[in-house]
Coordinates of C-alpha atoms and ligand atoms in Angstrom, one line a residue:
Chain A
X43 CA -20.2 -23.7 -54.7
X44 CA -22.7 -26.5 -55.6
X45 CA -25.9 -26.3 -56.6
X46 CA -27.5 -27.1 -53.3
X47 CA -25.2 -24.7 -51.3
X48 CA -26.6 -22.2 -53.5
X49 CA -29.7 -22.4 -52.5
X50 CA -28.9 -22.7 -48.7
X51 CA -27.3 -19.5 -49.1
X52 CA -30.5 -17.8 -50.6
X53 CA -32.4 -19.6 -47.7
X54 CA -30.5 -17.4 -45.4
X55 CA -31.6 -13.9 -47.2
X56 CA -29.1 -12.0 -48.6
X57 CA -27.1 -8.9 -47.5
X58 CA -26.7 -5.4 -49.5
X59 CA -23.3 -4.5 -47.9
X60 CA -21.8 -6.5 -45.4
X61 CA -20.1 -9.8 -44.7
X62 CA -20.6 -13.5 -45.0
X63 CA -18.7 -15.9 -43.2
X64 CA -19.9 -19.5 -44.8
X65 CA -18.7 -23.1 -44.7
X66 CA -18.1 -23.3 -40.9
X67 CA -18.4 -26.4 -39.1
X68 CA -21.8 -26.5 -37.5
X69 CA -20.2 -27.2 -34.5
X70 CA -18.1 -24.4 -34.6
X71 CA -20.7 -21.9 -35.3
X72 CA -21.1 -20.4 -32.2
X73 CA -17.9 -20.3 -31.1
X74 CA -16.8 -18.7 -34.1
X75 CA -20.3 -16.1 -33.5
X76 CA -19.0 -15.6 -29.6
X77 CA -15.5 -14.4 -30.7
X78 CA -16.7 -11.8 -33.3
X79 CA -18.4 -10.3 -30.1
X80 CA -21.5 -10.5 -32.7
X81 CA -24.3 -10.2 -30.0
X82 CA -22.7 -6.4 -28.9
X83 CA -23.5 -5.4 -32.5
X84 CA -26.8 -3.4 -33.4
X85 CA -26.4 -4.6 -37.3
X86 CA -28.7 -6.8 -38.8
X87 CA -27.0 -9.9 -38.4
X88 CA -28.4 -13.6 -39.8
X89 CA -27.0 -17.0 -38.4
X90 CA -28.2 -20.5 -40.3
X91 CA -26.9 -23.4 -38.6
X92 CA -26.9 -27.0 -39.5
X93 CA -27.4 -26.4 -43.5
X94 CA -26.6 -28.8 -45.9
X95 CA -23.3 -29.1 -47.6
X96 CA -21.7 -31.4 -49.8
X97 CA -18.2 -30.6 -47.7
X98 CA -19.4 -30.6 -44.6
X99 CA -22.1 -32.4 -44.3
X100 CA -23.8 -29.6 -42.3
X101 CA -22.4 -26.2 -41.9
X102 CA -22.9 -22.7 -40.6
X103 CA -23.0 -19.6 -42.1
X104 CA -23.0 -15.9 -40.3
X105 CA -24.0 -12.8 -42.6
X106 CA -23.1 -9.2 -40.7
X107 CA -25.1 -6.1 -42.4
X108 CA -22.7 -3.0 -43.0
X109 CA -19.7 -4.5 -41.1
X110 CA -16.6 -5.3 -42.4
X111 CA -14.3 -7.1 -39.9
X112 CA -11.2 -5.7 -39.4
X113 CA -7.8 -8.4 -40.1
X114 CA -7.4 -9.3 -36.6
X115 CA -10.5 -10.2 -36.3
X116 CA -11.0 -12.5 -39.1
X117 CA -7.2 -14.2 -38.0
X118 CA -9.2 -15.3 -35.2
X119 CA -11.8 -17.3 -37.3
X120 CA -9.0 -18.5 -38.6
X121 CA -7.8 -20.5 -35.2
X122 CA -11.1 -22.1 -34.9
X123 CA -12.9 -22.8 -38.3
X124 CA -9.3 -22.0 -40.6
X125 CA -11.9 -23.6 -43.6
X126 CA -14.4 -20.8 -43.7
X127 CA -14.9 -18.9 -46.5
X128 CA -15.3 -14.7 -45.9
X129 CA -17.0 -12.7 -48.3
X130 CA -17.4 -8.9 -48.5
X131 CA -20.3 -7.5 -49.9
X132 CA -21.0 -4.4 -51.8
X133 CA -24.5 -3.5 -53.2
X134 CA -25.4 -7.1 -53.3
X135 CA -21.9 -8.4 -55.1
X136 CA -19.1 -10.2 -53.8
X137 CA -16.3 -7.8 -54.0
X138 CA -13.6 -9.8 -52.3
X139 CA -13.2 -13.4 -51.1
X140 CA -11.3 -13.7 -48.5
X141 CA -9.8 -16.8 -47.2
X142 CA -8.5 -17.3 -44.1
X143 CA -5.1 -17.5 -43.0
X144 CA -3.3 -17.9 -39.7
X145 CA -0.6 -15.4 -39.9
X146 CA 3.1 -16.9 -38.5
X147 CA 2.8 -14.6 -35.7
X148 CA -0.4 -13.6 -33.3
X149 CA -0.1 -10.5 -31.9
X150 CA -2.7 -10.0 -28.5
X151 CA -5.0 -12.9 -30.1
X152 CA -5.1 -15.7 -27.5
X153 CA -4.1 -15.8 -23.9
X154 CA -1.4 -17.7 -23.2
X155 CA -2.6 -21.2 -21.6
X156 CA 0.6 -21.4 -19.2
X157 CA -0.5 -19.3 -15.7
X158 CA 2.8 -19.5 -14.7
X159 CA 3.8 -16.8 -18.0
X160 CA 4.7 -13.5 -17.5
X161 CA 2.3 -12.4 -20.3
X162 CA -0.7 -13.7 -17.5
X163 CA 1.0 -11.3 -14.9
X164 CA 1.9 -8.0 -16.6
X165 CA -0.6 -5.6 -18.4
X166 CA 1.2 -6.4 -22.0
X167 CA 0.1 -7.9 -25.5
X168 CA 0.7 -11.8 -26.0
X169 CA 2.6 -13.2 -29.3
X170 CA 2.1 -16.9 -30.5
X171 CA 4.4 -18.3 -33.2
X172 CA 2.4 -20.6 -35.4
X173 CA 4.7 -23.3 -35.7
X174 CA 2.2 -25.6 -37.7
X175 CA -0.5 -24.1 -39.2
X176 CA -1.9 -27.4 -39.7
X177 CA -1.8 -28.5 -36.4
X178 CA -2.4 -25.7 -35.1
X179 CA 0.7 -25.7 -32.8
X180 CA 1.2 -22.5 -31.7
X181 CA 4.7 -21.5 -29.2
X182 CA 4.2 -18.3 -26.5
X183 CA 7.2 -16.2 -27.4
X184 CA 7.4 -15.5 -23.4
X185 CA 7.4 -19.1 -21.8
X186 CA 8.4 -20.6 -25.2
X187 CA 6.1 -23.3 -24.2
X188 CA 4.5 -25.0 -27.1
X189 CA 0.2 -25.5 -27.0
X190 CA -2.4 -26.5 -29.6
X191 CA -5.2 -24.3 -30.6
X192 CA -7.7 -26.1 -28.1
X193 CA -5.1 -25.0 -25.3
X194 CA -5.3 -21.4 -25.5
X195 CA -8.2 -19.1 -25.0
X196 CA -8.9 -16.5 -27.5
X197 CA -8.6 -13.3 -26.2
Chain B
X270 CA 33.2 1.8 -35.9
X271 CA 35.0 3.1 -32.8
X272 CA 34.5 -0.1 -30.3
X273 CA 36.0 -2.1 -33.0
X274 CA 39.1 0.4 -33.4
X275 CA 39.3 0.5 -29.9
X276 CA 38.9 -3.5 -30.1
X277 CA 42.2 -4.0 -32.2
X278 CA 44.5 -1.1 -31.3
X279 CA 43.7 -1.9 -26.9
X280 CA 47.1 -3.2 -26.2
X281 CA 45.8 -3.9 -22.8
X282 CA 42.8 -6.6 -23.8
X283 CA 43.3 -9.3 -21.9
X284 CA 42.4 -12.3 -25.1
X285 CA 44.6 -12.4 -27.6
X286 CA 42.5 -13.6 -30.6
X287 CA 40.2 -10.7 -31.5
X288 CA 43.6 -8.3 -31.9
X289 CA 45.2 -10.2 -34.0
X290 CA 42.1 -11.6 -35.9
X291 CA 39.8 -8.6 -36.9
X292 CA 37.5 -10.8 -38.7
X293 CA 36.3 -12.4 -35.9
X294 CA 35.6 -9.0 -34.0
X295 CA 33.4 -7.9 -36.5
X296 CA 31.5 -11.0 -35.9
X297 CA 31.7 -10.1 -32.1
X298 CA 30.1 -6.9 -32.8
X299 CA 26.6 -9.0 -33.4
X300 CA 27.1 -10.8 -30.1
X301 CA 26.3 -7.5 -27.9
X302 CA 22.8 -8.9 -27.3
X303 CA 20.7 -10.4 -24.6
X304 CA 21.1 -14.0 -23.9
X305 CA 17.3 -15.3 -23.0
X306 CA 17.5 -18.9 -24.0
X307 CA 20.2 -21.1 -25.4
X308 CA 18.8 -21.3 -28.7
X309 CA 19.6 -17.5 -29.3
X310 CA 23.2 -18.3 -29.4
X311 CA 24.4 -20.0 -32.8
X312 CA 26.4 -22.9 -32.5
X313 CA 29.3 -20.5 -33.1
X314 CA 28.5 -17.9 -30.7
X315 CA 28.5 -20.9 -28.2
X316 CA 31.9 -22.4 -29.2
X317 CA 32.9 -19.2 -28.6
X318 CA 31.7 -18.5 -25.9
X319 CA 33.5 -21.6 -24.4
X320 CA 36.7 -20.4 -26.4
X321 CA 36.7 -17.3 -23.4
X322 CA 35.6 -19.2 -21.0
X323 CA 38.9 -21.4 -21.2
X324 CA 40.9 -18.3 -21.3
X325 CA 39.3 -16.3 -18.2
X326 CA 40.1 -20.2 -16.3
X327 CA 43.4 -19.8 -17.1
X328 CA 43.3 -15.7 -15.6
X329 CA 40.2 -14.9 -14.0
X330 CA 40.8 -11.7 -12.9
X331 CA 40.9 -9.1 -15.4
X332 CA 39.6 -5.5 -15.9
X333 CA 37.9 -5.2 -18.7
X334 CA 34.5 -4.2 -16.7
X335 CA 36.3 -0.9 -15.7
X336 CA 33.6 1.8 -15.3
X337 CA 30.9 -0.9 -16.0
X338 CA 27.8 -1.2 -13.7
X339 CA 26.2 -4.9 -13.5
X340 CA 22.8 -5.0 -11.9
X341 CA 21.4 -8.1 -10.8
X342 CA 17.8 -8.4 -10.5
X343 CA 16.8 -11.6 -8.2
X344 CA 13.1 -11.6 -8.0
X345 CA 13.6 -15.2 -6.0
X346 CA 16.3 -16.1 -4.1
X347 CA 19.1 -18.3 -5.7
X348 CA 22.0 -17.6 -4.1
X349 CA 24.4 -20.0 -5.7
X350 CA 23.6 -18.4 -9.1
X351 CA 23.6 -15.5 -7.7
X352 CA 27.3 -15.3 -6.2
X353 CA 28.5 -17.4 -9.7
X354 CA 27.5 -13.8 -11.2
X355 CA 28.4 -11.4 -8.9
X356 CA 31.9 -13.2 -8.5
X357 CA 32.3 -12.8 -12.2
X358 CA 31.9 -8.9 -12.0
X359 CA 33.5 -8.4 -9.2
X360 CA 36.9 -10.6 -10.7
X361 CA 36.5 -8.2 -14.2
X362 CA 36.4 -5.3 -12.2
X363 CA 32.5 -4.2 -12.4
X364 CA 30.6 -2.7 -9.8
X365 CA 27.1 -4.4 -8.7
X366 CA 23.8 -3.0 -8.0
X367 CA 20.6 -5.0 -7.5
X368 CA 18.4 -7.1 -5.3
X369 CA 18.5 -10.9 -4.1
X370 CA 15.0 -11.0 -2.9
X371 CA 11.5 -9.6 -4.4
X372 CA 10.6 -8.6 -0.8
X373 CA 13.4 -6.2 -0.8
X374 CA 12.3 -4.6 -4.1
X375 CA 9.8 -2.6 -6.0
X376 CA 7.8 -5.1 -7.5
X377 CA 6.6 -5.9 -4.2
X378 CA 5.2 -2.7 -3.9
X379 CA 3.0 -3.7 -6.9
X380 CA 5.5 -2.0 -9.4
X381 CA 5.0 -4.0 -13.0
X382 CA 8.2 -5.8 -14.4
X383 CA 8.5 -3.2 -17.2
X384 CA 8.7 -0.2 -14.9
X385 CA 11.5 -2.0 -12.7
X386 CA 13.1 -3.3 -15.8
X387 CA 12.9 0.5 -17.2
X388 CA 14.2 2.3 -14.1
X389 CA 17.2 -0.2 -13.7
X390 CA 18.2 0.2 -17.0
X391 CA 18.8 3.8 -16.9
X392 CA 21.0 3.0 -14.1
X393 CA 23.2 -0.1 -15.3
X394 CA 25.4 -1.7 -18.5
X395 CA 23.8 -5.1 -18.4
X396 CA 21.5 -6.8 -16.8
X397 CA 21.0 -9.9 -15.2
X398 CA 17.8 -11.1 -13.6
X399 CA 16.3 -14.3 -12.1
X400 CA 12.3 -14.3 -12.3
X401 CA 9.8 -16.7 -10.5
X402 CA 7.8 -16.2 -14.1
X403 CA 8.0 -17.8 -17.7
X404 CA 8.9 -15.2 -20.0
X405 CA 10.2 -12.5 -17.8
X406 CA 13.4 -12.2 -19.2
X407 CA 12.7 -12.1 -22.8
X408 CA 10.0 -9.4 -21.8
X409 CA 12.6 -7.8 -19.9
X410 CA 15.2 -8.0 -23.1
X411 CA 12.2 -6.3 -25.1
X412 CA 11.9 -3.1 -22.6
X413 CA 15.3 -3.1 -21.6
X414 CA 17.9 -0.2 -23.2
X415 CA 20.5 -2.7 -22.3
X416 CA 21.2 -6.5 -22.8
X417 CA 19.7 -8.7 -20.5
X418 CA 20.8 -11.9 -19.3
X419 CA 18.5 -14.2 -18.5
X420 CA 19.6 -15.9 -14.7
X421 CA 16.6 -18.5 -14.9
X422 CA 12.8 -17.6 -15.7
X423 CA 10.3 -20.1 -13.6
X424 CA 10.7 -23.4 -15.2
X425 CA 11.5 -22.0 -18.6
X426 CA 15.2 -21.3 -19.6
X427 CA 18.1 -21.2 -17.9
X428 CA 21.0 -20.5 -20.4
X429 CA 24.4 -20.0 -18.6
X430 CA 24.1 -23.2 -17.0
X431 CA 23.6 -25.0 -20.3
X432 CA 26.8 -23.6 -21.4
X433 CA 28.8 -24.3 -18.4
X434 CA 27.2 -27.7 -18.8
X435 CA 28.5 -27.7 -22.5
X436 CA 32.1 -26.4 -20.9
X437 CA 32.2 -29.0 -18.5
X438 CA 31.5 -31.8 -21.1
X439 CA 33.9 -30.7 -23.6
X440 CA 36.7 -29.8 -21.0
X441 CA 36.4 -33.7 -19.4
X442 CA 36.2 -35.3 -22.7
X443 CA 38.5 -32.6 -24.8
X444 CA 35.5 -32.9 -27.5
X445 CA 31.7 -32.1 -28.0
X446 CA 31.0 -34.7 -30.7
X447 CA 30.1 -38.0 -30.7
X448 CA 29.1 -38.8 -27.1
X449 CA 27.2 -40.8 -25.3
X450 CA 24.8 -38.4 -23.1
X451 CA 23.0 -40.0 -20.7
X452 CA 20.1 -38.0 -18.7
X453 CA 18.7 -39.2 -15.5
X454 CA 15.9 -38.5 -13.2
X455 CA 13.1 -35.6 -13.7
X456 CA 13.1 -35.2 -17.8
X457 CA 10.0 -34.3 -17.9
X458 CA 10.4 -30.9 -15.6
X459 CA 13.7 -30.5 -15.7
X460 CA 15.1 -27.6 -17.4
X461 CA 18.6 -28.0 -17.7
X462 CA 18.3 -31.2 -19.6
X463 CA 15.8 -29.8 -22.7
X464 CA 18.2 -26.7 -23.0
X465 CA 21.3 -29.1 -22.9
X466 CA 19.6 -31.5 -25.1
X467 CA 19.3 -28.3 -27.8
X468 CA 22.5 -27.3 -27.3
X469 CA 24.1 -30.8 -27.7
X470 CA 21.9 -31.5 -30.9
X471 CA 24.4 -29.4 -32.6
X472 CA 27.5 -32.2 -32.0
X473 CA 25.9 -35.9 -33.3
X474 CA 25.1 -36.9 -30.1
X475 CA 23.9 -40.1 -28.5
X476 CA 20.8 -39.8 -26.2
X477 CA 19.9 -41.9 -23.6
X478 CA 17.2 -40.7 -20.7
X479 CA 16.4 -42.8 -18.1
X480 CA 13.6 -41.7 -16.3
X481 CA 10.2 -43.2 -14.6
X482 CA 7.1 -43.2 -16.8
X483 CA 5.8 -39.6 -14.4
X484 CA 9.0 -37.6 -15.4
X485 CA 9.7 -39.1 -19.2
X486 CA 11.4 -36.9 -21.7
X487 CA 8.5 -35.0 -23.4
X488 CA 7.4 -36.1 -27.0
X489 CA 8.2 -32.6 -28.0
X490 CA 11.9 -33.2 -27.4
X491 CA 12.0 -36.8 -28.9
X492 CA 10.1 -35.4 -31.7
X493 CA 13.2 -32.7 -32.4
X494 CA 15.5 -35.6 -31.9
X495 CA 13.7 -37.4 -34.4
X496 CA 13.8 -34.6 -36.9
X497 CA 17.7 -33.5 -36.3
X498 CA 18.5 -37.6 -36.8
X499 CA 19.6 -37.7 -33.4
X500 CA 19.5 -41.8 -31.6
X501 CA 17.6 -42.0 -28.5
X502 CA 16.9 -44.7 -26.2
X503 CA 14.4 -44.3 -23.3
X504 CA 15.4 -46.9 -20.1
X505 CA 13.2 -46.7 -16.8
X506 CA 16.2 -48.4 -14.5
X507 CA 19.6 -46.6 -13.3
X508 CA 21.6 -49.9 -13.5
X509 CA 24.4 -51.1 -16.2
X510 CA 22.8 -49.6 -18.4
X511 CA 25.3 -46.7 -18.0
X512 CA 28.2 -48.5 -19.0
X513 CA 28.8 -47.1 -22.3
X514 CA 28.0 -43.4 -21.3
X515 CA 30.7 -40.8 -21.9
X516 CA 28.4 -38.4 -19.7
X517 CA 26.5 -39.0 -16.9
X518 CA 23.6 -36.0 -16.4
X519 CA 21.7 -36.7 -13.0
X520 CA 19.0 -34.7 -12.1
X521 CA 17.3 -34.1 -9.3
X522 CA 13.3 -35.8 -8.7
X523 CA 11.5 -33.7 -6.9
X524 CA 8.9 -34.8 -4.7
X525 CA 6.2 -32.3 -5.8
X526 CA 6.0 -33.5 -9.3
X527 CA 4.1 -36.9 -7.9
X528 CA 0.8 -37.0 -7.6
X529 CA 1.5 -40.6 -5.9
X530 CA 3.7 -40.2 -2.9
X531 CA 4.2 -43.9 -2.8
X532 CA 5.5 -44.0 -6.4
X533 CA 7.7 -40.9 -5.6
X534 CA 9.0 -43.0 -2.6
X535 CA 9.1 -46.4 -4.6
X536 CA 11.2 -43.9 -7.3
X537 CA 13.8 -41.9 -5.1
X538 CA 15.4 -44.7 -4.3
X539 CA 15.9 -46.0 -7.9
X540 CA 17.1 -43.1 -9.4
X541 CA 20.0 -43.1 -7.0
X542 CA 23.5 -43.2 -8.2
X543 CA 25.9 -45.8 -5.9
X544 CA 29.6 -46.1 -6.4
X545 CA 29.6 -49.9 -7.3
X546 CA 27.6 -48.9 -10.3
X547 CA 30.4 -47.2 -11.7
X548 CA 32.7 -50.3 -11.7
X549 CA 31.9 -51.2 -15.4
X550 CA 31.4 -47.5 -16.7
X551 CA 33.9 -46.0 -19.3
X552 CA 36.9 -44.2 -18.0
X553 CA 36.4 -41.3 -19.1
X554 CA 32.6 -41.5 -18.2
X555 CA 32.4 -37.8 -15.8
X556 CA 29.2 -37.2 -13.3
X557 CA 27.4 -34.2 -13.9
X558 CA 24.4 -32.5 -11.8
X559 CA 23.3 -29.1 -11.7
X560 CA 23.3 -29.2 -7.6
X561 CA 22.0 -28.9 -5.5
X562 CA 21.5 -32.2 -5.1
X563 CA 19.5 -34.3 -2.5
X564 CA 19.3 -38.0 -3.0
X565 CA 20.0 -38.5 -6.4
X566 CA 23.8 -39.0 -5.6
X567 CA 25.6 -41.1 -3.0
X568 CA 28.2 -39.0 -0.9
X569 CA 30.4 -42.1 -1.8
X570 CA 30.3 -41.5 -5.4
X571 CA 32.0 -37.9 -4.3
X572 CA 35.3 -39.9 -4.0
X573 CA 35.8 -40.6 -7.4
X574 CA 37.5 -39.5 -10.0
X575 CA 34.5 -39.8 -12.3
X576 CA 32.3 -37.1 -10.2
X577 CA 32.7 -34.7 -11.7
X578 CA 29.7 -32.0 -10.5
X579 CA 31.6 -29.8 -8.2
X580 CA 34.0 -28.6 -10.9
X581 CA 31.4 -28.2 -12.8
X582 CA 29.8 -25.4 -10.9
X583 CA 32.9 -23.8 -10.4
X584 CA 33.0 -23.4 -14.4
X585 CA 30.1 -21.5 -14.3
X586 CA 32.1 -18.8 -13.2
X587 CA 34.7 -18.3 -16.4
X588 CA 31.4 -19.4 -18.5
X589 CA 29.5 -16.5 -17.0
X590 CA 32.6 -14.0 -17.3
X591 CA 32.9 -15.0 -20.9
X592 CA 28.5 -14.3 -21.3
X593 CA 28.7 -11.1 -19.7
X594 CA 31.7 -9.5 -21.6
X595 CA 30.5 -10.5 -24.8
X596 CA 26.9 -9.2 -24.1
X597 CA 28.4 -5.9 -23.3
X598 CA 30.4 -6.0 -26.7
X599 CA 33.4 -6.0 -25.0
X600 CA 35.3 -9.1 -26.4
Ligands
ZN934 ZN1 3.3 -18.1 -22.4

């Protein structure tokens, strides 16, 4: 982390216990804030947007008092802003760094973009094969169509 | 342990290779399994499957269904596809339940796929099913207690008639590699030629898809082409062009995929296949559609020797016979 990042991050107080989600695209930010369901949350929750960064240009940055997002929903970051950076916090440290990766498979993560698939008629879980994680090209196991991330709504 | 006994001591089985050959039924054994899309048979599991399908041609009525009940689910109508099937198990000696309408079943009442799926299969060996939906069948194959074969899901897959498509092409030309596929009319919708294109990739073909600039083959398919090393040549005209095909796929272009109706008109007529265009064509060049047809074919190219699609329809029969026995382990 640069020298100026550092100081961005202190400019956007910092969290006992909790999680930081940095480095994600300032245009991404709220997206990335509406899928984490953030708003339902009574924790003490800081958003900074458009913050300098050597990277980016401008970034965003999300820090969640007391929460710790559970694996699913941190793959989901992952389909939007797959260069954030996810740190836990414990008593002020960093106790784990995580960064995220799309899995190969998504289990009940987006919605299949194809209304004609079965997985848009029945009450059951979708499944998306990521087929370039790069790309984002991602194939319904159902209708085997193939769609990119921008295609598919996240569920 | 005791099916493949039962396999190689049966002095009644009808094929003779999997007695004398109990290498090759132990390999069987992993082909009691659903068959969803084309791509979940290996290119061995398909030879094979045309391997059986040549023998139930030469003696389609066998029993080795004895005892076994079919069900086939049709939650839309097909009929053709539907008496293909039910021929099958009726000439092995299976008994049939099932529906040939939605209207007629459960799922009208609002019942989800998964319940019908769950209450069939406590009734029934195998099952086959045709679903207005993307996906239904694999869904189906993940509830189901027994194998499910997938009749055609919505615009999705469509397997047996891939491999009686595959039959017919290597029974015309006595050989699967290194031929000259051409695919005409809808390749951007139509089914049958993306599963036949995977299922060819496996023998060095040739591609050649002729098609208007509405219904092109999709960059996803080129794209696989492309990465398997496979030559393909895009035309937008029906004419000469055909001369050096071995195969000759029409499909039909349907008039809902064009959002102009005067292009769709301007196109019907181009995409039509006339006797005179075969003068130049190879001898052993053989017509196949997946019928019905409409326009896409001249009645006058019905005549000759090189059309080839009525056959081909009737080999879905020994190709489904051969699909359903090995799904229920029984070859
Ligand atoms: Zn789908």
């Amino acid at each position: 982390m640069s020298k100026t990042e550092n100081k961005q991050v202190k400019i956007v107080a910092a969290i006992k216990d909790g999680t930081v989600i940095d480095r994600i695209p300032s245009d991404k930010l709220f997206k990335v804030a509406s899928i984490l369901h953030i708003e339902e949350l009574s924790n003490q929750i800081t958003v900074g947007n458009n913050l300098e960064s050597q990277e980016l240009g401008t970034k965003g940055i999300i820090k969640v008092s007391d929460k710790f997002f559970s694996d699913k929903d941190i793959n989901k970051i992952a389909l939007i802003a797959p260069n954030a950076k996810l740190n836990v916090i414990r008593d002020y440290v960093v106790v784990e760094k995580k960064t995220l990766k799309l899995p190969s498979v998504l289990e009940d993560i987006v919605k299949c973009g194809n209304p004609n698939c079965i997985t848009n008629h029945e009450p059951m879980m979708t499944r998306f094969h990521v087929e370039d994680n790069h790309t984002l090209t991602l194939r319904c196991q159902y209708c085997e169509r193939v769609m990119s991330g921008d295609e598919v709504k996240i569920l | 342990m005791s099916f493949l006994l039962n396999c190689l001591t049966n002095t009644k089985h009808p094929l003779s290779k999997p007695i004398t050959q109990p290498a090759i039924s132990i390999q069987l054994l992993s082909m009691q399994k659903s068959l969803v899309s084309i791509t979940d048979y290996s290119k061995e599991e398909m030879l094979r499957i045309l391997d059986y399908a040549a023998e139930f041609e030469k003696n389609p009525n066998q029993h080795i269904l004895d005892g076994k009940v079919v069900a086939t689910l049709f939650f839309e109508p097909s009929t053709r596809t539907r008496l293909s099937f039910e021929t099958a198990v009726n000439r092995l000696g299976g008994r049939i339940i099932g529906f040939s309408d939605a209207s007629t079943s459960s799922s009208s009442k609002g019942e989800t796929l998964k319940d019908t799926i769950k209450m069939v299969s406590n009734y029934a060996d195998l099952i086959v099913m045709r679903h207005p939906l993307e996906g239904a069948a694999r869904y189906a194959s993940e509830v189901a207690k027994v194998p499910v074969i997938n009749a055609g899901d919505g615009s999705n897959q469509h397997p047996t008639q891939t491999l009686l498509d595959l039959y017919s092409i290597r029974k015309t030309q006595e050989r699967l590699t290194d031929l000259n596929i051409y695919m005409v009319g809808d390749l951007k919708y139509g089914r049958t030629v993306h599963s036949l294109l995977m299922a060819m990739a496996h023998f060095k073909p040739t591609f050649h898809f002729i098609a208007p600039d509405e219904l092109k083959m999709p960059n996803e398919y080129k794209q696989f082409c492309d990465e398997q090393n496979i030559p393909y040549f895009e035309h937008k005209e029906l004419n000469e062009n055909i001369n050096e095909a071995d195969i000759l796929y029409m499909t039909r272009v349907q008039r809902e995929r064009f959002t102009d109706l005067m292009e769709y008109e301007k196109v019907k007529n181009v995409y039509t296949l006339k006797s005179k265009m075969l003068e130049n064509t190879r001898n052993n060049l053989r017509i196949l559609h997946p019928l019905p047809r409409v326009t896409e074919i001249d009645y006058d190219v019905d005549d000759s020797e090189k059309a080839y699609y009525f056959d081909q329809a009737q080999n879905g029969l020994y190709v489904r016979q051969a699909v359903i026995s090995c799904s229920l382990g029984l070859l």
